[in-house]
Coordinates of C-alpha atoms in Angstrom, one line a residue:
M1 CA 220.2 -1.5 106.8
K2 CA 221.8 -1.7 103.5
Q3 CA 225.4 -0.7 103.6
K4 CA 226.6 2.3 101.5
R5 CA 229.6 2.4 99.1
G6 CA 232.2 -0.2 98.6
A7 CA 234.4 1.3 101.5
N8 CA 232.2 -0.6 104.0
F9 CA 233.2 -4.1 102.6
S10 CA 236.4 -5.7 103.8
P11 CA 238.8 -6.4 100.8
T12 CA 239.3 -9.9 99.9
S13 CA 243.1 -9.4 99.5
G14 CA 245.6 -7.5 101.2
D15 CA 247.2 -4.1 100.4
S16 CA 250.2 -5.7 98.7
E17 CA 247.9 -7.3 96.1
R18 CA 246.1 -4.1 95.7
K19 CA 249.2 -2.4 94.9
R20 CA 250.1 -4.5 92.1
L21 CA 251.1 -1.7 89.6
E22 CA 253.2 0.1 92.3
V23 CA 256.9 -0.3 92.5
S24 CA 259.2 -0.5 95.5
F25 CA 261.3 2.8 95.6
G26 CA 264.1 1.1 97.6
L27 CA 264.4 -1.5 94.9
I28 CA 264.3 1.2 92.3
L29 CA 266.9 3.3 94.1
T30 CA 269.2 0.3 94.5
L31 CA 268.7 -0.8 90.7
A32 CA 269.4 2.8 89.5
L33 CA 272.6 3.1 91.6
A34 CA 273.7 -0.4 90.2
L35 CA 273.0 0.9 86.5
S36 CA 274.8 4.3 87.1
I37 CA 277.9 2.3 88.4
I38 CA 277.7 0.1 85.4
I39 CA 277.6 3.1 83.1
Y40 CA 280.6 4.7 84.8
V41 CA 282.5 1.3 84.7
A42 CA 281.6 0.9 81.0
V43 CA 282.8 4.3 79.9
L44 CA 286.0 4.0 82.0
P45 CA 288.0 2.5 79.2
F46 CA 286.9 5.5 77.0
R47 CA 287.9 8.1 79.5
A48 CA 290.0 10.0 76.9
S49 CA 286.9 10.2 74.6
Y50 CA 284.3 13.1 74.5
L51 CA 281.8 10.7 76.5
G52 CA 284.4 10.0 79.2
I53 CA 285.4 13.6 79.6
L54 CA 281.5 14.4 79.8
L55 CA 281.0 12.0 82.5
Y56 CA 284.2 12.1 84.5
D57 CA 285.6 15.6 84.1
R58 CA 282.5 17.9 84.3
G59 CA 281.9 18.1 87.8
W60 CA 279.8 16.6 90.6
T61 CA 276.5 17.3 89.1
Q62 CA 277.0 14.7 86.2
P63 CA 276.8 11.5 88.5
L64 CA 273.7 12.9 90.1
A65 CA 272.0 13.7 86.8
I66 CA 273.0 10.1 85.6
W67 CA 271.5 8.6 88.9
F68 CA 268.2 10.5 88.6
A69 CA 267.9 9.5 84.9
C70 CA 268.6 5.9 86.0
I71 CA 265.8 6.1 88.5
V72 CA 263.3 7.4 86.1
A73 CA 264.4 4.9 83.4
T74 CA 264.3 1.8 86.0
L75 CA 260.9 2.8 87.1
T76 CA 259.6 3.2 83.6
L77 CA 261.0 -0.1 82.5
I78 CA 259.6 -1.9 85.4
K79 CA 256.2 -0.3 85.0
L80 CA 256.1 -1.2 81.4
I81 CA 256.8 -4.9 82.3
K82 CA 253.9 -5.0 84.9
I83 CA 251.4 -3.3 82.5
N84 CA 252.3 -5.6 79.6
R85 CA 251.7 -8.6 81.9
E86 CA 248.4 -7.2 83.0
F87 CA 247.2 -6.6 79.5
R88 CA 248.1 -10.3 78.9
S89 CA 246.0 -11.2 81.9
L90 CA 243.0 -9.0 80.7
K91 CA 243.1 -10.7 77.2
R92 CA 243.1 -14.3 78.9
I93 CA 240.4 -13.7 81.5
W94 CA 236.7 -14.5 80.6
I95 CA 233.5 -15.1 82.5
S96 CA 231.7 -18.2 81.6
D97 CA 227.8 -18.0 80.5
V98 CA 227.0 -21.0 82.6
I99 CA 227.7 -19.2 85.9
N100 CA 224.4 -17.9 87.4
F101 CA 224.7 -14.7 89.4
N102 CA 221.1 -14.4 90.5
N103 CA 222.0 -16.1 94.0
P104 CA 225.1 -14.3 95.4
Q105 CA 225.5 -16.8 98.1
S106 CA 225.7 -19.8 95.8
L107 CA 228.6 -22.2 96.0
E108 CA 229.1 -21.6 92.3
V109 CA 229.5 -17.9 92.6
L110 CA 231.6 -18.2 95.8
T111 CA 233.9 -20.7 94.2
F112 CA 234.4 -18.3 91.0
Q113 CA 235.0 -15.3 93.4
K114 CA 237.8 -17.4 95.2
N115 CA 239.4 -18.5 91.9
L116 CA 239.6 -14.9 90.7
A117 CA 241.1 -14.0 93.9
R118 CA 243.9 -16.4 93.3
E119 CA 244.7 -15.2 90.0
N120 CA 248.0 -13.3 89.7
S121 CA 246.5 -10.4 87.8
L122 CA 244.9 -7.1 88.6
V123 CA 241.8 -7.7 86.7
G124 CA 241.1 -11.1 88.4
L125 CA 241.6 -9.2 91.8
R126 CA 239.3 -6.3 90.9
C127 CA 236.5 -8.8 89.7
S128 CA 237.1 -10.8 92.8
R129 CA 236.6 -7.8 95.0
V130 CA 233.5 -6.8 93.2
I131 CA 231.8 -10.2 93.2
A132 CA 232.7 -10.4 97.0
A133 CA 230.8 -6.9 97.4
Y134 CA 227.8 -8.3 95.5
S135 CA 227.8 -11.6 97.6
Q136 CA 227.8 -9.5 101.1
S137 CA 225.3 -6.9 100.0
N138 CA 223.0 -8.8 97.5
S139 CA 222.8 -5.6 95.6
R140 CA 223.8 -4.8 92.1
K141 CA 223.9 -0.9 93.0
T142 CA 226.3 -1.5 96.0
A143 CA 228.6 -3.7 93.8
S144 CA 228.6 -0.9 91.1
E145 CA 229.5 1.8 93.7
F146 CA 232.2 -0.4 95.1
A147 CA 233.6 -0.9 91.5
L148 CA 233.5 2.8 91.1
D149 CA 235.4 3.4 94.4
D150 CA 237.9 0.8 93.5
A151 CA 238.5 2.4 90.0
S152 CA 238.9 5.8 91.8
F153 CA 241.5 4.3 94.0
Y154 CA 243.7 2.8 91.3
V155 CA 243.4 6.0 89.4
S156 CA 244.7 8.0 92.1
S157 CA 247.3 5.4 93.1
S158 CA 248.6 5.6 89.5
E159 CA 248.8 9.2 89.5
S160 CA 250.8 9.4 92.8
S161 CA 253.0 6.8 91.7
Y162 CA 254.4 9.0 88.9
A163 CA 254.8 12.1 91.3
F164 CA 258.5 11.2 92.3
P165 CA 259.6 10.6 88.8
R166 CA 258.2 13.9 87.8
I167 CA 260.2 15.6 90.5
L168 CA 263.4 13.8 89.3
I169 CA 262.6 15.0 85.7
W170 CA 262.5 18.7 86.8
A171 CA 265.6 18.1 88.9
I172 CA 267.7 16.8 86.1
P173 CA 267.7 20.2 84.2
L174 CA 268.2 22.1 87.4
L175 CA 271.4 19.9 88.1
G176 CA 272.5 21.1 84.7
F177 CA 271.9 24.8 85.4
I178 CA 273.9 24.3 88.7
G179 CA 276.7 22.9 86.7
T180 CA 276.4 26.0 84.3
V181 CA 276.8 28.4 87.2
V182 CA 279.8 26.5 88.5
G183 CA 281.5 26.3 85.1
I184 CA 280.7 30.0 84.4
S185 CA 282.2 31.0 87.8
Q186 CA 285.2 28.9 87.2
A187 CA 285.7 30.7 83.7
V188 CA 285.3 34.1 85.3
N189 CA 287.7 33.4 88.1
G190 CA 290.2 32.0 85.5
F191 CA 289.8 35.1 83.3
N192 CA 290.5 37.4 86.3
G193 CA 293.7 35.5 87.0
F194 CA 294.6 35.5 83.3
L195 CA 294.2 39.4 83.3
E196 CA 296.3 39.8 86.3
K197 CA 299.2 37.6 84.7
S198 CA 299.0 38.7 81.2
S199 CA 302.7 39.7 81.0
D200 CA 303.9 36.2 80.9
I201 CA 303.2 34.1 77.7
G202 CA 303.0 30.9 79.6
Q203 CA 300.4 32.3 82.1
I204 CA 298.4 33.7 79.1
K205 CA 298.0 30.0 77.8
Q206 CA 297.3 28.7 81.1
G207 CA 294.7 31.4 81.8
I208 CA 293.0 30.7 78.2
G209 CA 292.9 27.0 79.1
T210 CA 291.3 27.8 82.6
V211 CA 288.5 29.9 80.8
T212 CA 287.8 27.2 78.1
S213 CA 287.6 24.4 80.7
G214 CA 285.1 26.5 82.8
L215 CA 283.0 27.1 79.8
A216 CA 283.2 23.5 78.7
V217 CA 281.9 22.5 82.2
A218 CA 279.2 25.0 81.9
F219 CA 277.8 23.9 78.5
D220 CA 278.5 20.2 78.9
T221 CA 276.6 19.9 82.2
T222 CA 273.6 21.6 80.7
L223 CA 273.9 19.5 77.5
L224 CA 273.9 16.3 79.4
A225 CA 271.1 17.4 81.8
L226 CA 268.7 18.4 79.0
L227 CA 269.5 15.3 76.8
L228 CA 268.8 12.9 79.8
S229 CA 265.5 14.8 80.9
V230 CA 264.4 14.5 77.4
L231 CA 265.3 10.9 77.1
V232 CA 263.7 9.8 80.2
M233 CA 260.6 12.0 80.0
I234 CA 259.1 10.9 76.8
P235 CA 259.1 7.1 77.7
M236 CA 257.8 7.8 81.1
V237 CA 254.7 9.9 79.6
L238 CA 254.1 7.1 77.3
V239 CA 254.2 4.4 79.9
E240 CA 251.8 6.7 82.0
R241 CA 249.3 6.8 79.1
Y242 CA 249.8 3.0 78.6
E243 CA 248.9 2.4 82.4
S244 CA 245.7 4.7 82.0
R245 CA 244.6 2.6 79.1
L246 CA 245.0 -0.5 81.2
L247 CA 242.9 0.9 83.9
L248 CA 240.2 2.1 81.6
A249 CA 240.1 -1.3 79.8
I250 CA 239.7 -2.9 83.3
D251 CA 236.8 -0.6 84.1
I252 CA 235.3 -1.4 80.7
F253 CA 235.5 -5.0 81.2
I254 CA 233.9 -4.9 84.8
N255 CA 231.1 -2.6 83.8
D256 CA 230.4 -4.5 80.4
E257 CA 231.1 -8.1 81.3
L258 CA 230.6 -8.5 85.0
L259 CA 228.1 -6.0 86.5
P260 CA 225.2 -6.8 84.0
R261 CA 225.3 -10.3 85.0
F262 CA 224.3 -9.3 88.6
K263 CA 220.7 -9.4 89.7
E264 CA 218.9 -6.2 90.5
E265 CA 217.8 -5.7 94.2
S266 CA 213.8 -6.2 94.7
N267 CA 211.7 -3.3 95.6
S268 CA 210.2 -5.4 98.6
L269 CA 213.5 -5.6 100.2
E270 CA 214.0 -1.9 99.8
Q271 CA 210.6 -1.3 101.5
K272 CA 211.4 -4.0 104.2
N273 CA 214.8 -2.0 104.8
L274 CA 212.9 1.2 104.7
K275 CA 210.5 0.0 107.4
E276 CA 213.2 -1.3 109.6
A277 CA 215.1 2.1 109.3
V278 CA 211.8 4.1 110.2
N279 CA 211.3 1.8 113.0
Q280 CA 214.7 2.0 114.3
A281 CA 214.7 5.9 113.9
I282 CA 211.3 6.0 115.9
Q283 CA 212.8 3.8 118.6
E284 CA 215.9 5.9 118.9
S285 CA 214.1 9.3 118.7
F286 CA 211.1 8.7 120.9
P287 CA 211.3 7.4 124.5
R288 CA 209.5 4.4 125.7
A289 CA 206.1 4.7 127.8
Q290 CA 208.2 2.7 130.7
D291 CA 210.8 5.3 130.6
L292 CA 208.0 8.1 131.0
I293 CA 206.2 6.2 133.9
E294 CA 209.2 5.3 136.0
P295 CA 210.1 8.9 136.7
A296 CA 206.4 9.9 137.4
H297 CA 206.0 6.7 139.7
E298 CA 209.1 7.6 141.6
Y299 CA 207.9 11.3 141.7
A300 CA 204.6 10.1 143.3
K301 CA 206.4 7.9 145.7
Q302 CA 208.5 10.7 146.8
A303 CA 205.5 13.1 147.1
V304 CA 203.5 10.4 149.2
T305 CA 206.8 9.9 151.5
D306 CA 206.8 13.8 152.0
L307 CA 203.1 14.1 152.6
R308 CA 203.2 11.0 155.1
L309 CA 206.2 12.7 157.1
I310 CA 204.3 16.0 157.1
L311 CA 201.0 14.4 158.1
G312 CA 202.8 12.3 160.7
N313 CA 204.3 15.4 162.4
E314 CA 201.1 17.2 162.4
L315 CA 199.1 14.1 163.7
T316 CA 201.8 13.7 166.3
E317 CA 201.3 17.3 167.5
I318 CA 197.4 16.7 167.5
Q319 CA 197.7 13.6 169.5
K320 CA 199.9 15.4 172.1
N321 CA 197.4 18.0 172.5
N322 CA 194.5 15.4 172.7
Q323 CA 196.3 13.3 175.1
S324 CA 196.9 16.6 177.5
F325 CA 193.2 17.5 177.2
I326 CA 192.0 13.7 178.0
T327 CA 194.4 14.0 181.0
Q328 CA 192.6 17.1 182.1
L329 CA 189.2 15.6 181.4
N330 CA 190.3 12.5 183.6
E331 CA 191.1 14.9 186.4
I332 CA 187.6 16.6 186.0
N333 CA 186.1 13.0 186.1
Q334 CA 187.9 12.0 189.2
L335 CA 186.8 15.3 191.0
S336 CA 183.2 14.7 189.8
L337 CA 183.4 11.1 191.2
Q338 CA 184.7 12.4 194.6
D339 CA 181.8 14.8 194.7
R340 CA 179.2 12.2 193.7
Q341 CA 180.6 9.8 196.3
G342 CA 180.4 12.5 199.0
F343 CA 176.8 13.2 197.9
T344 CA 175.8 9.4 197.9
T345 CA 177.4 9.3 201.5
F346 CA 175.2 12.2 202.6
L347 CA 172.1 10.5 201.0
E348 CA 172.7 7.3 202.8
R349 CA 173.0 9.1 206.2
Q350 CA 169.7 10.9 205.5
Q351 CA 168.1 7.7 204.7
Q352 CA 169.3 6.2 207.9
A353 CA 168.0 9.1 209.9
Y354 CA 164.7 8.8 208.2
Q355 CA 164.6 5.2 209.2
D356 CA 165.5 5.9 212.8
L357 CA 162.9 8.5 212.9
T358 CA 160.3 6.1 211.3
G359 CA 161.3 3.4 214.0
Q360 CA 160.8 6.0 216.8
I361 CA 157.3 7.0 215.4
N362 CA 156.3 3.2 215.1
R363 CA 157.3 2.8 218.8
L364 CA 155.2 5.7 219.8
F365 CA 152.3 4.3 218.0
E366 CA 152.8 1.0 219.6
G367 CA 152.9 3.0 223.1
L368 CA 149.8 5.0 221.9
K369 CA 148.1 1.5 221.2
I370 CA 149.1 0.2 224.5
N371 CA 147.8 3.4 226.4
Y372 CA 144.7 3.9 224.3
T373 CA 142.6 1.7 226.3
D374 CA 143.7 3.6 229.4
S375 CA 142.3 6.9 228.9
L376 CA 141.0 8.5 225.8
E377 CA 141.3 11.9 227.2
N378 CA 144.8 11.3 228.3
Q379 CA 145.2 9.7 225.0
Q380 CA 143.9 12.6 223.1
Q381 CA 146.1 15.0 225.0
V382 CA 148.7 12.6 224.6
N383 CA 147.8 12.4 220.9
Q384 CA 147.6 16.3 220.8
D385 CA 150.9 16.2 222.2
L386 CA 152.2 13.7 219.8
I387 CA 150.4 15.3 217.0
N388 CA 152.2 18.6 218.0
Q389 CA 155.4 16.7 218.6
V390 CA 154.8 15.1 215.1
N391 CA 154.3 18.3 213.6
G392 CA 157.3 19.7 215.2
L393 CA 159.3 16.8 214.0
V394 CA 157.7 17.2 210.4
E395 CA 158.5 20.8 210.3
K396 CA 162.1 19.9 211.7
L397 CA 162.4 17.2 209.0
T398 CA 161.0 19.7 206.4
S399 CA 163.3 22.2 207.4
N400 CA 166.1 19.8 207.7
Y401 CA 165.3 18.4 204.3
R402 CA 165.0 21.7 202.8
N403 CA 168.4 22.7 204.4
S404 CA 169.7 19.4 203.1
L405 CA 168.3 20.2 199.6
E406 CA 169.7 23.7 199.8
N407 CA 173.0 22.4 200.8
Q408 CA 172.7 19.7 198.1
Q409 CA 171.9 22.3 195.5
Q410 CA 174.8 24.5 196.9
V411 CA 177.1 21.7 196.6
N412 CA 175.8 20.9 193.2
Q413 CA 176.0 24.6 192.2
D414 CA 179.6 24.6 193.6
L415 CA 180.4 21.4 191.5
L416 CA 178.9 23.1 188.4
T417 CA 180.8 26.4 189.1
K418 CA 184.1 24.2 189.6
I419 CA 183.2 22.2 186.5
N420 CA 182.6 25.5 184.7
N421 CA 185.8 27.0 186.0
L422 CA 187.7 23.9 184.9
V423 CA 186.1 24.1 181.6
E424 CA 186.9 27.9 181.3
Q425 CA 190.4 27.1 182.7
L426 CA 190.8 24.5 180.0
K427 CA 189.5 26.9 177.3
V428 CA 191.8 29.4 178.8
N429 CA 194.8 27.0 178.8
Y430 CA 193.9 25.8 175.4
T431 CA 193.5 29.3 174.2
G432 CA 196.6 30.2 175.9
S433 CA 198.4 27.3 174.2
L434 CA 197.1 28.4 170.8
E435 CA 198.2 31.8 171.8
N436 CA 201.5 30.6 172.9
Q437 CA 201.8 28.5 169.7
Q438 CA 200.8 31.5 167.6
Q439 CA 203.3 33.5 169.7
V440 CA 206.0 30.8 169.1
N441 CA 204.9 30.8 165.3
Q442 CA 204.9 34.4 165.3
G443 CA 208.4 34.4 167.0
L444 CA 209.6 31.9 164.3
L445 CA 208.3 33.9 161.6
T446 CA 209.9 36.9 163.1
Q447 CA 213.4 34.9 163.3
I448 CA 212.8 33.8 159.7
N449 CA 212.1 37.3 158.6
H450 CA 215.1 38.5 160.5
L451 CA 217.2 35.7 158.8
V452 CA 215.6 36.7 155.3
E453 CA 216.6 40.3 156.0
Q454 CA 220.2 39.1 157.2
L455 CA 220.3 37.0 154.0
K456 CA 219.3 39.8 151.9
V457 CA 221.8 42.1 153.6
N458 CA 224.6 39.4 153.1
Y459 CA 223.3 38.6 149.6
T460 CA 223.4 42.4 148.8
G461 CA 226.9 42.7 150.4
S462 CA 228.1 39.7 148.5
L463 CA 226.5 41.1 145.3
E464 CA 228.3 44.4 145.9
N465 CA 231.5 42.3 146.6
Q466 CA 231.1 40.3 143.6
Q467 CA 230.4 43.5 141.6
Q468 CA 233.5 45.0 143.0
V469 CA 235.6 41.8 142.2
N470 CA 234.0 41.7 138.6
Q471 CA 234.8 45.5 138.2
S472 CA 238.3 44.6 139.3
L473 CA 238.5 41.8 136.9
L474 CA 237.0 43.8 134.0
T475 CA 239.8 46.6 134.9
Q476 CA 242.4 43.7 134.9
I477 CA 241.1 42.4 131.6
N478 CA 241.2 46.0 130.2
H479 CA 244.8 46.3 131.4
L480 CA 245.6 43.0 129.8
A481 CA 244.0 43.9 126.6
E482 CA 245.8 47.3 126.5
S483 CA 249.0 45.4 127.2
L484 CA 248.3 42.8 124.4
K485 CA 247.4 45.7 122.2
S486 CA 250.7 47.4 123.0
N487 CA 252.4 44.3 122.6
Y488 CA 250.7 43.5 119.5
T489 CA 251.5 46.9 118.1
Q490 CA 255.1 46.5 119.1
L491 CA 255.2 43.2 117.5
S492 CA 253.5 44.4 114.5
G493 CA 255.9 47.3 114.4
A494 CA 258.8 44.7 114.9
L495 CA 257.5 42.5 112.2
T496 CA 257.1 45.6 110.1
T497 CA 260.8 46.5 110.7
Q498 CA 261.9 42.8 110.0
S499 CA 259.9 42.9 106.8
H500 CA 261.4 46.2 105.8
Q501 CA 264.8 44.7 106.7
M502 CA 264.1 41.7 104.6
T503 CA 262.9 43.8 101.8
E504 CA 266.0 45.7 102.0
Q505 CA 268.1 42.5 101.9
L506 CA 266.2 41.2 99.1
K507 CA 266.8 44.6 97.3
Q508 CA 270.5 44.0 98.3
A509 CA 270.4 40.7 97.1
A510 CA 268.7 41.8 93.8
N511 CA 271.4 44.5 93.4
L512 CA 274.1 41.8 93.9
L513 CA 272.6 39.6 91.3
E514 CA 272.3 42.5 88.9
T515 CA 276.0 43.4 89.8
R516 CA 276.8 39.7 89.0
I517 CA 275.0 39.9 85.8
Q518 CA 276.7 43.4 85.0
S519 CA 280.1 41.6 85.8
L520 CA 279.1 38.7 83.5
E521 CA 278.3 41.2 80.7
N522 CA 281.6 43.1 81.4
A523 CA 283.3 39.6 81.3
A524 CA 281.7 39.2 77.8
Y525 CA 282.8 42.7 76.9
K526 CA 286.4 41.9 78.1
L527 CA 286.2 38.7 76.0
S528 CA 285.5 41.0 73.0
D529 CA 288.5 42.8 73.8
I530 CA 290.6 39.8 73.1
T531 CA 290.7 41.0 69.5
Q532 CA 292.6 44.1 70.5
L533 CA 294.9 41.8 72.5
K534 CA 295.4 39.9 69.4
T535 CA 296.6 43.3 67.6
S536 CA 299.1 44.1 70.5
L537 CA 300.1 40.4 70.2
D538 CA 300.6 40.8 66.4
H539 CA 303.0 43.8 67.0
L540 CA 304.8 41.7 69.7
I541 CA 305.2 38.9 67.4
K542 CA 306.7 41.4 64.6
S543 CA 309.2 42.4 67.2
L544 CA 310.1 38.8 68.1
E545 CA 310.3 37.4 64.6
K546 CA 314.0 36.9 65.0
V547 CA 313.4 34.5 67.9
E548 CA 312.3 31.1 66.5
P549 CA 310.9 29.5 69.6
V550 CA 309.1 32.6 70.7
E551 CA 307.7 32.8 67.2
Q552 CA 306.4 29.2 67.4
V553 CA 304.8 29.9 70.7
I554 CA 303.0 33.0 69.5
K555 CA 301.8 31.2 66.4
E556 CA 300.4 28.6 68.4
A557 CA 298.8 31.2 70.8
M558 CA 297.5 33.0 67.7
S559 CA 295.9 29.9 66.3
Q560 CA 294.2 29.2 69.6
I561 CA 292.9 32.8 69.9
K562 CA 291.6 32.7 66.4
E563 CA 289.7 29.3 67.3
L564 CA 288.4 31.0 70.4
K565 CA 287.2 34.2 69.0
P566 CA 283.9 32.7 67.5
S567 CA 283.0 31.2 70.7
L568 CA 283.6 34.3 72.6
E569 CA 281.7 36.4 70.2
K570 CA 278.8 34.0 70.6
L571 CA 279.1 34.1 74.3
S572 CA 278.8 37.7 74.5
K573 CA 275.3 37.8 72.9
P574 CA 272.5 37.3 75.4
R575 CA 270.6 34.0 75.6
I576 CA 267.2 32.8 76.8
I577 CA 266.8 29.2 77.4
T578 CA 263.1 28.1 78.3
F579 CA 261.9 24.7 79.4
A580 CA 258.3 23.5 79.2
E581 CA 256.8 20.1 80.3
S582 CA 253.4 19.2 78.9
D583 CA 251.1 16.5 80.7
E584 CA 249.8 15.1 77.4

């Protein structure tokens, strides 16, 4: 996808080259310190002059003010040198009409970009970075956005580089005010000592000198601070304007001379990028079919495995029941085979008896044939006897056969009864096993229900315990909330008390400041009373006219007092000093 904004492109130069207009503060501080030392060394031969007294004899704030002013002046001077050099580079640089920017990856464009990167100028560096962004993105719009980001960076960097000098320009008058406070404090302290020792003429002269020296410190520190702040503020503002003009000229050069030479990006590429973006979004947002099939396949496998286990367990139970049933049927078959074998043996015996009887009958017929010729009557009688015997035998055989049939039927009936009994027993056993299984299942269900009831009871008990624990936790939380509320109330009360105390302390400080101001006003009023002191001194001079040395001293004191009177009258008047700084 197309990259956005210029920040996505790697710079073709380091941060040190991008900060071409910035100045090292370590170097500035060192140069400013050296310049301050040079100033003090240069003024040293003129120590007795007003300038020497102003720098050497007016307190510790003067060197700091000089050093701060030298820092601002040095930074302004170095900035001015760099900006002038960049303006000269801007006038020298030009883009040939022969260079064709339609192909951003061409050797001609890349060579021109590298040549600009090697230029020792800000405009060359910025043009090189814009061309590099155009070469990487193949988009004029992206290069324009990159140029806009680069311009914003340099504007913000320029504004931040002047933050420290502005602070110093504000600090220089503050140092003057601090010196003013120190000088007035010295003057007031000296005046108090002067009033305590006003009986001695020498002490009067010394006290007046202390007062005047303190006032000199107060006004000279303010004078130097205000003068230095004005002297360094105006050039710095002008140089800042000059740098803004340089950055604006570079932006105009890039927008008018470089960016119009770039080729516009085609719509087909945008459509292609749009399609790629849509496809990528679809791939990222919607799952693949394989991702949906695999979980379903795994779920089906797991379901088949579980079903196989369940069916295997059920089939195992069914096989066990069938095996026991087959075993019982085999026992029944064995009993049936034994009964059939006994019945077959009985039939074989009956057939053997029939064969023996048939043999006897045959032998009798043979005997009859032999004796038939002997005597017919005897034969008939014998035949009748034989018929009777045969009939008896037939009846006997019939009765025996009937008995055997009845016995066989009885045996068969007994076998059928046994088989039916066995079947009934199997049914009873199978029904009993089913009933036992049902009883077992019923027992299991009863145990499960009992366990469920126990679980319900335990769960109910655990719920009650959990509710009790939650209730205790809620009680503890309420206690903690109450304690937090009480602690917060106590803390708010303590903070309120501390705020009241701080308010009282601030009021006391304000009262002290007001008292200090009133003391300063009283000091001004006391200074106005010097005129009355002058009158008393006039009377004293009249009484000491005969003493020439004393008269000379008094005349000098009078002259000093007369010179001091206008200054003291001006000092007694209220003053308002206002400082204002304009960004323009």
